[in-house]
XYZ file of C-alpha atoms in Angstrom:
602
model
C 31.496 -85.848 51.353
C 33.906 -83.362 51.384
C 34.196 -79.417 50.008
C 37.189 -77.233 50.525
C 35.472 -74.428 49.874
C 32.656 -75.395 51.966
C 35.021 -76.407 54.735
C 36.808 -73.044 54.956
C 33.322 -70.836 54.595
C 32.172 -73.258 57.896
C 35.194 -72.533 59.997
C 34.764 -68.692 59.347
C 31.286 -68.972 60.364
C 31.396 -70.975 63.192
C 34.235 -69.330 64.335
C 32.356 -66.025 64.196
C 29.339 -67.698 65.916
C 31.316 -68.471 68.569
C 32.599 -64.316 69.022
C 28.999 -63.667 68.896
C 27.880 -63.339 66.097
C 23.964 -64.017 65.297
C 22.819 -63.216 62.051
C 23.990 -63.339 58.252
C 22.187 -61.779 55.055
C 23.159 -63.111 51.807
C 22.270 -62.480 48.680
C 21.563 -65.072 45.815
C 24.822 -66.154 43.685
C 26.739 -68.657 42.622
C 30.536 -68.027 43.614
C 29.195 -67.297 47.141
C 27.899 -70.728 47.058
C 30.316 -71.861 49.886
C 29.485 -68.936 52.630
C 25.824 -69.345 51.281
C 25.527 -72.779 52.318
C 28.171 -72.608 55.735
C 25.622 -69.454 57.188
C 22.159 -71.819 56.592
C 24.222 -75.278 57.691
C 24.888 -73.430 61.389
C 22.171 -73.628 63.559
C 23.529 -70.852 66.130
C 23.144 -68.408 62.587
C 19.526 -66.590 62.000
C 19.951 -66.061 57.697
C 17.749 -63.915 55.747
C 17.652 -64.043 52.090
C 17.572 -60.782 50.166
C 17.407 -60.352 46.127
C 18.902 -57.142 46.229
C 22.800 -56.663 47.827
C 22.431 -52.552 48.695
C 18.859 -53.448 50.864
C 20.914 -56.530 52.213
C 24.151 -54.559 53.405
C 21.841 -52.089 55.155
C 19.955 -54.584 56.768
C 23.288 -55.473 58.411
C 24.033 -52.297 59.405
C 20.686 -52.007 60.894
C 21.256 -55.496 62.887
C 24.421 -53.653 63.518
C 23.354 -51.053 64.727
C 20.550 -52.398 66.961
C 22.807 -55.094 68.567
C 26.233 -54.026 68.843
C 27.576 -57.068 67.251
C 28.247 -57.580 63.444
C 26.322 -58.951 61.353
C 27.451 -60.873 58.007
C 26.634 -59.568 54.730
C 27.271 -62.592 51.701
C 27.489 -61.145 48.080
C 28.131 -63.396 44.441
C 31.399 -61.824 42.509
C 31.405 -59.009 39.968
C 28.787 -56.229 40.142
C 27.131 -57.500 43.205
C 30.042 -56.457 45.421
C 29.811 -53.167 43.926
C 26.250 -52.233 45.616
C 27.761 -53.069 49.755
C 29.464 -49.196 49.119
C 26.558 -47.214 50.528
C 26.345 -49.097 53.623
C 29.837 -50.114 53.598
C 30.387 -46.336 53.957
C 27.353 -45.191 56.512
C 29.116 -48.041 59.120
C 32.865 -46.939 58.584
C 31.777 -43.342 59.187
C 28.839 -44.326 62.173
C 31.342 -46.975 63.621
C 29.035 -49.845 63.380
C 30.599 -53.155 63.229
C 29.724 -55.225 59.952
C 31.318 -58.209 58.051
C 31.658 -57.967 54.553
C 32.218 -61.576 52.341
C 32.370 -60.936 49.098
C 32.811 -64.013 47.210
C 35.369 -63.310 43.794
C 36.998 -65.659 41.425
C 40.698 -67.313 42.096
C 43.579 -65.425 40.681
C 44.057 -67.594 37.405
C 40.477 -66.280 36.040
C 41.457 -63.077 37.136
C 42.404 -60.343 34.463
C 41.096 -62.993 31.738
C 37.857 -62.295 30.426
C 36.241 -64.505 32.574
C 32.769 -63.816 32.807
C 31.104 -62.052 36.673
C 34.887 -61.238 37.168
C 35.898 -57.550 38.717
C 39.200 -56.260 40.547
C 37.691 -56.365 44.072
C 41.062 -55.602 45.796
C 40.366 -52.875 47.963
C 37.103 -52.467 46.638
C 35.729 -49.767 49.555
C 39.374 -47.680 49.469
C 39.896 -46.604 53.120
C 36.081 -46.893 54.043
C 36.904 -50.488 56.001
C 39.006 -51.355 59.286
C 40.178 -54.165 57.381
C 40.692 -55.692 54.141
C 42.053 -59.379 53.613
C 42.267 -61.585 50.817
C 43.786 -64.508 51.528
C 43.464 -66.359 48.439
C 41.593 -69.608 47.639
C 42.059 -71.784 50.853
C 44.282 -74.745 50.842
C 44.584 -78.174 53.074
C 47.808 -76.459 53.918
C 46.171 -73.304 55.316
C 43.868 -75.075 57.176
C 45.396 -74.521 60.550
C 45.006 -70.437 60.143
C 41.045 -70.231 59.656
C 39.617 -69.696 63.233
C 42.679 -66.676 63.327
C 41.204 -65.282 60.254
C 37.988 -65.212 61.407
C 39.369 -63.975 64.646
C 41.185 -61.280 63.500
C 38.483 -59.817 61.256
C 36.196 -59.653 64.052
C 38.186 -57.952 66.005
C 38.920 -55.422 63.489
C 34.980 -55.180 63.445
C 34.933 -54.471 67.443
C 37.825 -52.650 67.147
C 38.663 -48.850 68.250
C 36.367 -47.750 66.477
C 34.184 -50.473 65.133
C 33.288 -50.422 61.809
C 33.411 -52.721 58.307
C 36.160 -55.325 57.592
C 35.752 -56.565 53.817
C 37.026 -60.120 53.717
C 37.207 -60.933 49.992
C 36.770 -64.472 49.601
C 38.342 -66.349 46.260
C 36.816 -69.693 45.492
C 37.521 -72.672 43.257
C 35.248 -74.665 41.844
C 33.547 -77.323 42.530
C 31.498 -74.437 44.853
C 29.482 -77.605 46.156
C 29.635 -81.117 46.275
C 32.698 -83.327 47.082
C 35.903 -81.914 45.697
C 38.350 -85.366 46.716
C 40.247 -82.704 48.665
C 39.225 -85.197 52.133
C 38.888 -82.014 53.958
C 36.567 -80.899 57.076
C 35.861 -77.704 59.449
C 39.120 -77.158 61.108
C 37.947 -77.302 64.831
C 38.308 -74.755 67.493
C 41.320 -75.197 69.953
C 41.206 -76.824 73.591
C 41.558 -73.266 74.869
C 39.360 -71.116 72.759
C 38.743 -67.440 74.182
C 34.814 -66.913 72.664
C 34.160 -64.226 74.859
C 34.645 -61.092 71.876
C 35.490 -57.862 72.412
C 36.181 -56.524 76.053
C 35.399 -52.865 76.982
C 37.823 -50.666 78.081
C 37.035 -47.649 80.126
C 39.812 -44.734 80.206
C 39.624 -40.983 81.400
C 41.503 -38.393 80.003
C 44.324 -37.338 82.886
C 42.734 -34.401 85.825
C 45.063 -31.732 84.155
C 43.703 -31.825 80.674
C 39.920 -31.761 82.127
C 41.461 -29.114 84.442
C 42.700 -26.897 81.604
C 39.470 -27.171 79.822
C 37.637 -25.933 83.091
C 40.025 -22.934 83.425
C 39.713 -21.809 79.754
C 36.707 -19.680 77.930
C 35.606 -16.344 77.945
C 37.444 -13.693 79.936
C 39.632 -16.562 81.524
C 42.949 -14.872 81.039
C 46.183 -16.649 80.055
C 46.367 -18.573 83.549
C 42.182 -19.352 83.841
C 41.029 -20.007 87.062
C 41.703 -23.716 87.708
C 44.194 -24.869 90.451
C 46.387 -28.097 88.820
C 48.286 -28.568 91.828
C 45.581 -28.780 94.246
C 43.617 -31.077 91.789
C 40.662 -29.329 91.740
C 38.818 -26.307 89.331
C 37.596 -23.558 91.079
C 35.903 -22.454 88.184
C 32.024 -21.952 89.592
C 29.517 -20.213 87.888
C 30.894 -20.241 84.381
C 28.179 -20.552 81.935
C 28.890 -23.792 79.814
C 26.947 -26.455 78.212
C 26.956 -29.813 77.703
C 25.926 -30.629 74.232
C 25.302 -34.538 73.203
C 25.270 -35.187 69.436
C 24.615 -38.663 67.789
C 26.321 -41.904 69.966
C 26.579 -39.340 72.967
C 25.627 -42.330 75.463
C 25.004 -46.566 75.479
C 23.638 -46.892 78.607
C 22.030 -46.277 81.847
C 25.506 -45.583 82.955
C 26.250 -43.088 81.256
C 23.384 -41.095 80.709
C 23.041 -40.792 84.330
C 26.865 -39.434 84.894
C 26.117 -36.636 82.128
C 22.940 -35.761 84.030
C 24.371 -35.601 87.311
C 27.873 -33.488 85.586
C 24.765 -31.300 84.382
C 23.062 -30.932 87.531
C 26.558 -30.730 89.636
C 27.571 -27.301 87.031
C 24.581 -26.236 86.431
C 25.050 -26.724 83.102
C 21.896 -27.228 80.631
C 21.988 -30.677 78.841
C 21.109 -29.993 75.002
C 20.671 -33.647 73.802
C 20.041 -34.203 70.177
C 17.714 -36.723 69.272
C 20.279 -39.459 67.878
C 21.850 -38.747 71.850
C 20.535 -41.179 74.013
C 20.541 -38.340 76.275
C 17.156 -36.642 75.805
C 15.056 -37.379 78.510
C 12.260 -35.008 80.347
C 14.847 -34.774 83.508
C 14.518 -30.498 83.937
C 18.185 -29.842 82.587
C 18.174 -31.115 79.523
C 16.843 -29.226 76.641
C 15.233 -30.597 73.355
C 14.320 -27.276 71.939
C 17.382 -25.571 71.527
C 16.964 -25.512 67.878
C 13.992 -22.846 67.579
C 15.444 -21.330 70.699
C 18.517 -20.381 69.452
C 16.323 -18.814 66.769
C 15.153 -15.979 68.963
C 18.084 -13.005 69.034
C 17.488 -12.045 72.186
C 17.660 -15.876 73.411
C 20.833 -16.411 71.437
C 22.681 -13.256 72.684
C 23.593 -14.642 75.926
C 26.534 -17.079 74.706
C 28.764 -19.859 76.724
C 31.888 -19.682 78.061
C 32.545 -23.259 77.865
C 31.176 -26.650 75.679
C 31.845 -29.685 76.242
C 30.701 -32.299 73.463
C 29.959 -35.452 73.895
C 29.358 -37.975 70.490
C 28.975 -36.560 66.922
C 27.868 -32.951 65.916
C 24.047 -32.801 66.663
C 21.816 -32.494 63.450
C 20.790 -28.783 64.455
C 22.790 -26.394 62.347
C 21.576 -23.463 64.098
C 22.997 -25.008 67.285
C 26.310 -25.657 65.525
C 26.607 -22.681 64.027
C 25.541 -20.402 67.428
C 28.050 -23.055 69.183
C 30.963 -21.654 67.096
C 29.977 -18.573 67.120
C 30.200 -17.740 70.510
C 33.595 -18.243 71.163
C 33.615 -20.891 73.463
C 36.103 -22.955 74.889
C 35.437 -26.586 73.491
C 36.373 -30.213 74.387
C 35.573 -33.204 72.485
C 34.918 -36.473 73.895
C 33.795 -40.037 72.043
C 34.764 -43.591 73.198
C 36.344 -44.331 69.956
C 37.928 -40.459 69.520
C 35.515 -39.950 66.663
C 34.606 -36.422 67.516
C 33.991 -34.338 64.193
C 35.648 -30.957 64.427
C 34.505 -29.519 60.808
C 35.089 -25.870 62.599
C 38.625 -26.969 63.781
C 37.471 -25.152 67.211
C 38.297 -27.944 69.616
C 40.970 -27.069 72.022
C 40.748 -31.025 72.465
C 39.417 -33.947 71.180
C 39.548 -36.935 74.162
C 39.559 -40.779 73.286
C 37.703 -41.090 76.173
C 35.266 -42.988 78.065
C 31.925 -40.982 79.035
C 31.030 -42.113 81.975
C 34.390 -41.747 83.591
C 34.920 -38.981 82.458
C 31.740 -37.030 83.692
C 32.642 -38.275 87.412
C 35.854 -37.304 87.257
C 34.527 -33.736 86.074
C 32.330 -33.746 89.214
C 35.490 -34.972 91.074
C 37.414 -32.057 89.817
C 35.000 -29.756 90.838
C 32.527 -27.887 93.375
C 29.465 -27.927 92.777
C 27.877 -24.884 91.380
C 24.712 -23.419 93.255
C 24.163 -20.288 91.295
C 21.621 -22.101 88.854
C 20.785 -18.844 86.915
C 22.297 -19.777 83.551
C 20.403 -23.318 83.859
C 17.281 -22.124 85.229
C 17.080 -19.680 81.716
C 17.235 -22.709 79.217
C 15.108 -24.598 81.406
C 12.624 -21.547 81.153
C 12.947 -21.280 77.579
C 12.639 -25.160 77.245
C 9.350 -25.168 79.150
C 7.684 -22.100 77.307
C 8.889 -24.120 73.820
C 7.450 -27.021 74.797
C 4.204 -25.890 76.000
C 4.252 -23.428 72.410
C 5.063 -26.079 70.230
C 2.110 -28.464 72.162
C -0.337 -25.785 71.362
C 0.391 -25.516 67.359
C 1.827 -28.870 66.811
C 0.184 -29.828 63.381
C 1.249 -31.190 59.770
C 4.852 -33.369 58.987
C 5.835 -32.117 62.811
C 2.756 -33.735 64.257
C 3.162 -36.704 61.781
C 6.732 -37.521 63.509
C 5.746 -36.655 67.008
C 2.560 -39.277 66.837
C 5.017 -42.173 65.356
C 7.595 -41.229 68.216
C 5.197 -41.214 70.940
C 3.980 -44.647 69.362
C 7.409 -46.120 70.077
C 8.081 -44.377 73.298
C 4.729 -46.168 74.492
C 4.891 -49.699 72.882
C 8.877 -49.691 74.048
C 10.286 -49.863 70.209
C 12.806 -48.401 68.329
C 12.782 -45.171 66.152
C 14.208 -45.405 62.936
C 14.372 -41.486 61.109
C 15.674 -41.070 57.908
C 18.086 -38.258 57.155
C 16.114 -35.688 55.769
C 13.510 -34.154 57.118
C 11.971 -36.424 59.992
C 15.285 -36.132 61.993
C 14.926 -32.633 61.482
C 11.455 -32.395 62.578
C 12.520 -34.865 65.557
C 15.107 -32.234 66.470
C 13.411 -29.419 66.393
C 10.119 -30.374 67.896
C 9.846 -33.541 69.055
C 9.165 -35.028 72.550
C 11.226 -36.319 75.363
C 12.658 -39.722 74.177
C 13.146 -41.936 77.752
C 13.119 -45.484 77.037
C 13.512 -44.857 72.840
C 16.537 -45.785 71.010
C 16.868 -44.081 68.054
C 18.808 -44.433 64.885
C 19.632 -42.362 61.656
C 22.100 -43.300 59.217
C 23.755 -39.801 60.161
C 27.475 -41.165 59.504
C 27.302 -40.002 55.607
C 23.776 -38.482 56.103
C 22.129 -40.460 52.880
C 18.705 -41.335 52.799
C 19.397 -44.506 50.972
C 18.769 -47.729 52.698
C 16.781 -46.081 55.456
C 13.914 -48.916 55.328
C 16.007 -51.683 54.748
C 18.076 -50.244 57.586
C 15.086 -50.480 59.816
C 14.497 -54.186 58.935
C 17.709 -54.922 60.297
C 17.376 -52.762 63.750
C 13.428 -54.617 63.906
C 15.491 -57.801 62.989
C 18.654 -57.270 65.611
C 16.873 -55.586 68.547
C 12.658 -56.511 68.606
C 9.308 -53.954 67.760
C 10.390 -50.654 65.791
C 9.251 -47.712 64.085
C 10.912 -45.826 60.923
C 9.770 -42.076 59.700
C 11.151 -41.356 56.332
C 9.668 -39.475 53.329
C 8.568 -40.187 49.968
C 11.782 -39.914 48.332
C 13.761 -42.004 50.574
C 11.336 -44.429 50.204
C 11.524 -44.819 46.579
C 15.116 -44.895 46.439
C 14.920 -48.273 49.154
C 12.272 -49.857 47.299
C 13.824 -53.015 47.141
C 13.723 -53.243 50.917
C 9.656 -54.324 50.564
C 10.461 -57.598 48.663
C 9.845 -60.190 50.906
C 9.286 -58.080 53.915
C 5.907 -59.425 54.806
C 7.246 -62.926 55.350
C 10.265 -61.873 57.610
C 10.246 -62.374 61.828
C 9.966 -58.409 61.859
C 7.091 -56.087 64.234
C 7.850 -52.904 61.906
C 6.083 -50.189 60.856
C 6.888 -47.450 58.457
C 5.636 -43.934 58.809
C 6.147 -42.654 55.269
C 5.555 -38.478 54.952
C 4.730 -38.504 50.992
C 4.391 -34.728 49.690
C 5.632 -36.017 46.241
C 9.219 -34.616 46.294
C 12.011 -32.949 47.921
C 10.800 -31.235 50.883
C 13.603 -30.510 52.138
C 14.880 -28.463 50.014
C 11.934 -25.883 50.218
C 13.783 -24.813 53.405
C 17.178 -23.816 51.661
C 18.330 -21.275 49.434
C 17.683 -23.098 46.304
C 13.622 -22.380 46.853
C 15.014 -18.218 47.462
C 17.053 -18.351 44.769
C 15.929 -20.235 41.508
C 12.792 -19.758 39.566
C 9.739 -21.856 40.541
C 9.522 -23.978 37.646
C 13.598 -24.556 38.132
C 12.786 -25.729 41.465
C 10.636 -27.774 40.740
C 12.852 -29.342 37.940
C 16.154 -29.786 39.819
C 15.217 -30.099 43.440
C 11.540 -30.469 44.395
C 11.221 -33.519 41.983
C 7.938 -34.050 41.847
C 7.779 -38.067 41.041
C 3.560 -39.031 41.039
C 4.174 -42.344 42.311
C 1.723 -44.137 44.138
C 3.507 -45.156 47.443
C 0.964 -47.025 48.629
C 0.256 -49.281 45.979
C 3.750 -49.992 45.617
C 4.034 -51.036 49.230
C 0.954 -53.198 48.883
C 1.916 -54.655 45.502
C 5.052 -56.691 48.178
C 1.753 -58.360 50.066
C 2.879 -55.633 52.909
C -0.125 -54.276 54.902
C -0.719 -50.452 53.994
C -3.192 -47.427 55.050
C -3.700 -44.256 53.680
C -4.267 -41.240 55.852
C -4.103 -37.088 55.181
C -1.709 -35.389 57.137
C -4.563 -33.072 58.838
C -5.950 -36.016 59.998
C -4.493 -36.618 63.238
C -7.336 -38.918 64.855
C -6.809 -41.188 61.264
C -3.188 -41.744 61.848
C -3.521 -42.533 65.754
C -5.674 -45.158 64.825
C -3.314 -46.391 62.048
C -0.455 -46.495 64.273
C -2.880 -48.236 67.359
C -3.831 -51.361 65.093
C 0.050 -51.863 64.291
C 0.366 -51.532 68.202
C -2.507 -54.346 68.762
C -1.801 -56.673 65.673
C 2.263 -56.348 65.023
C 4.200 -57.618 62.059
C 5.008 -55.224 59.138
C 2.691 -52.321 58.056
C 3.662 -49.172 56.598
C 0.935 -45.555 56.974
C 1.591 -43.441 53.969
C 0.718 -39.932 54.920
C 0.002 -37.579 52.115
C 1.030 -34.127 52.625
C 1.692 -30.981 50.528
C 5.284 -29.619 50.370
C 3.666 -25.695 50.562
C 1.675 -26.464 53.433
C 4.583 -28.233 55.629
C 6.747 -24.919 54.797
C 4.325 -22.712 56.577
C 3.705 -25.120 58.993
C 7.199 -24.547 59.883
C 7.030 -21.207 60.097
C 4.168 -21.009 62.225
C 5.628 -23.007 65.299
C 9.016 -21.263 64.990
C 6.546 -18.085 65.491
C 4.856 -19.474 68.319
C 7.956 -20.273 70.548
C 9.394 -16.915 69.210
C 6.407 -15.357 71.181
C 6.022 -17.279 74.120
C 10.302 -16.289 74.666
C 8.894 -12.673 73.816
C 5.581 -12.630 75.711
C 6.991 -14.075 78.879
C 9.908 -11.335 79.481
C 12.489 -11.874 82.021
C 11.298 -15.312 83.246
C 13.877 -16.772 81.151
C 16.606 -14.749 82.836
C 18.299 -12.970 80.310
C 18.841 -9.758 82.152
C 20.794 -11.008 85.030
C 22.847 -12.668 82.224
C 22.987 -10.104 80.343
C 24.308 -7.616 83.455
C 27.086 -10.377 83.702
C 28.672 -10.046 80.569
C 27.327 -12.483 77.925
């Protein structure tokens, strides 16, 4: 028997198999019949089945975003296509590589009434690498298949990565022989399956040289020398700040710790970083550091950022306040400037980059500048350690989980990234992921189905309200290949927005009305009404949630820990442990150096 339909949706996927890619998540319909039945037929596919198309697309951006590699999301016509724009969005703006097949009636049932019919031209606007519609396929067309699929993976892979939207007419019969006589087309003698290839690139010595000479007090002609290659620039104070996608490997976290080292220039690594490890110069707490006037007089003369901004507004904020000379760098140039105060913003490889910074440069042995952060980081750490307690505590135990049982984080986009920034622990060995690109909290579980899916054993932190609006992501979740468990914070609203000026500014009962949201659900019973395996715990219950998190350790599979908390009590919880690193800075005096600084001219 023979299918047109079913013979072009096979050469896409099998074509797309042999790039590299591994996994496909459809959704139930009947136009997608074709792609439906090409993902299940190929045995080098892994296809999960999902009843709802916005959990499905971010379960492809999580796969995504755990391997690297797209995955393919399957939609029906009509509606359906409509619900791919939240996650279509997060990748284009995250630069994660994802496939989008919508399915979609031919052109003569088009514009006619015909029923699950929509204009799905351009559906996402300018939030995909790539849009193609090549029309219903042909016999005649048969010889440009594997290039489609080619060329829409690349686009995937491309500089940056992100979504390509292949929308995908089809005639009927969807199944069944069609007399058409056609099969797969089949790859070429000479086939090049090996995918994308990396490309490493510096920016050229005089632009890295120009940075170095520039900042604070550095005159028209700063102090670098172009023509004999190298900066002379020692002892400016500068910092190395890396924000969300800062590094993807060993590689290149160890060249920014050993630029860091070689300047002695404090690392501040957000937590979406890769960089932040306990190696002395890099600093997790700069958040409620930067908090402390007298810690934040004493500004930089240089910053050089590596990745996205980090999630600390405080840091931002002091960053472009101090006047600093600035220089971008991403691999895919995606550096956000929202300040406009980059003096440059460098397509550029990290790794080279840092070593040819170290090239360009002697290394600096005054280590007074680094030795204060790393002061100020140890007397925050050791305060935070001492009051740690509440939604803080909740997101350090689930973290330290992760870090010990070698999984994933997942954090959704409200307050546990937050928490994770502004006290949370070291992070060697944990890759972790926020769907920071738009900053939504919707589709953070089914998000962390696909990273559990794409990369192995992982562990997602989100509250109440991001829960509820991913409830879809539960269906069927017991019965998937997943070791997952989800940390849900439930203080029945909000909580967030306790901490901004709405809560200064509105009446109580206004508040509560347009931002606290108060919902009552039961969390709990709504996770275990999907067969998933759920515990309760209190939030001041730390020995109760160690334990929770210890039998998902021993036993696997997906669980979820719904801690109940009160949105009151996590405010002054707050409050307290910015207090207590405020007085260790205080108590401690000069140890963290900022007289000499200070004497120099901050």
């Amino acid at each position: 028997m023979s299918n047109l339909g079913i013979a072009f949706a096979s050469t896409l996927v099998d074509q797309w198999v042999r790039l590299g890619v591994r996994h496909a998540v459809i959704s139930p319909g009947s136009r997608s019949t074709p792609l439906a039945v090409a993902c299940l037929s190929h045995e080098g596919l892994s296809v999960h089945v999902h009843h709802d198309e916005r959990s499905a697309s971010f379960i492809a951006l999580g796969i995504g975003r755990a391997t690297g590699r797209p995955a393919v999301v399957v939609t029906t016509s009509g509606t359906a296509t409509t619900h791919l724009h939240g996650a279509v969005v997060e990748a284009f703006q995250a630069g994660v590589p994802m496939l989008v097949a919508t399915a979609d009636r031919p052109p003569e049932l088009q514009g006619v009434g015909a029923p699950q019919t929509i204009d799905q031209r351009d559906l996402f606007g300018r939030a995909v690498r790539w849009f193609v519609e090549p029309g219903p396929p042909t016999v005649e067309g048969r010889g440009q298949w594997r290039r489609l699929a080619s060329g829409a993976f690349a686009a995937t892979l491309g500089s940056p990565p992100g979504p390509v939207h292949l929308n995908l007419a089809f005639r009927e019969p969807l199944v069944g022989p069609d007399g058409s006589g056609v099969a797969m087309e089949p790859p070429p003698d000479d086939a090049d399956d090996r995918g994308g290839v990396a490309m490493r690139w510096q920016p050229p010595d005089e632009v890295l040289l120009r940075f170095l000479g520039s900042g604070s007090g550095s005159g028209s002609g700063g102090s670098s020398s172009v023509s004999g290659r190298r900066s002379e620039s020692t002892g400016r104070r500068g910092l190395i700040v890396a924000g969300d996608r800062a590094v993807r490997c060993d590689a290149e976290r160890s060249a920014l710790l050993e630029l860091s080292d070689h300047l002695g220039w404090p690392l501040v690594a957000d937590p979406l970083s890769g960089a932040r490890t306990s190696d002395p110069q890099v600093v997790t707490h700069a958040d409620p550091l930067l908090r402390i006037p007298t810690f934040a007089a004493t500004r930089p003369e240089l910053v050089l950022r590596v990745g996205g901004l980090p999630a600390s507004r405080i840091l931002n904020e002091w960053i472009a306040r101090s006047g600093a000379a600035q220089v971008g760098i991403d691999r895919w140039g995606l550096v956000p400037d929202p300040d406009r105060l980059l003096g440059a913003s460098l397509h550029a490889d990290v790794e080279a980059t840092a070593r040819a910074l170290i090239r360009l440069t002697p290394r600096v042995d005054d280590r007074t500048w680094l030795d204060r952060w790393s002061a100020g980081e140890r007397l925050a750490d050791e305060a935070i350690a001492a009051n740690l307690m509440g939604e803080p505590a909740v997101v350090a135990a689930a973290t330290s989980v992760a870090r010990r049982c070698g999984a994933a984080l997942v954090v959704s986009s409200s307050m546990p990234v937050r928490d994770l920034e502004w006290f949370g622990p070291p992070l060697d060995g944990v890759t972790v992921h926020s769907n920071r690109g738009a900053n939504g909290i919707d589709g953070v579980i089914s998000t962390a189905i696909g990273v559990a899916l794409g990369g192995g054993r992982t562990v997602a932190i989100v509250g109440d309200v991001a829960t509820l609006h991913d409830s879809t992501a539960w269906i069927g979740l017991s019965r998937r290949p997943v070791d997952l468990c989800v940390v849900v914070i439930d203080n029945d609203g909000g909580g967030i927005f306790s901490f901004l000026p709405q809560a200064r500014e509105l009446s109580g009962d206004d508040f509560e009305t347009l931002f606290a949201t108060p919902h009552g659900a039961d969390i709990a019973a709504l996770v275990g009404a999907h067969g998933v395996p759920v515990e309760r715990v209190a939030v001041d219950d730390p020995a109760g949630l160690d334990a929770a998190l210890r039998r998902w350790e021993r036993c696997g599979g997906a669980a979820a820990i719904v801690v109940e908390s009160s949105r009151a009590a996590n405010v002054s919880v707050h409050s307290r442990l910015f207090a207590a690193v405020a007085a260790a800075v205080h108590e401690d005096g000069g140890a963290t150096g900022g007289e000499a600084l200070q004497a120099r001219g901050a």
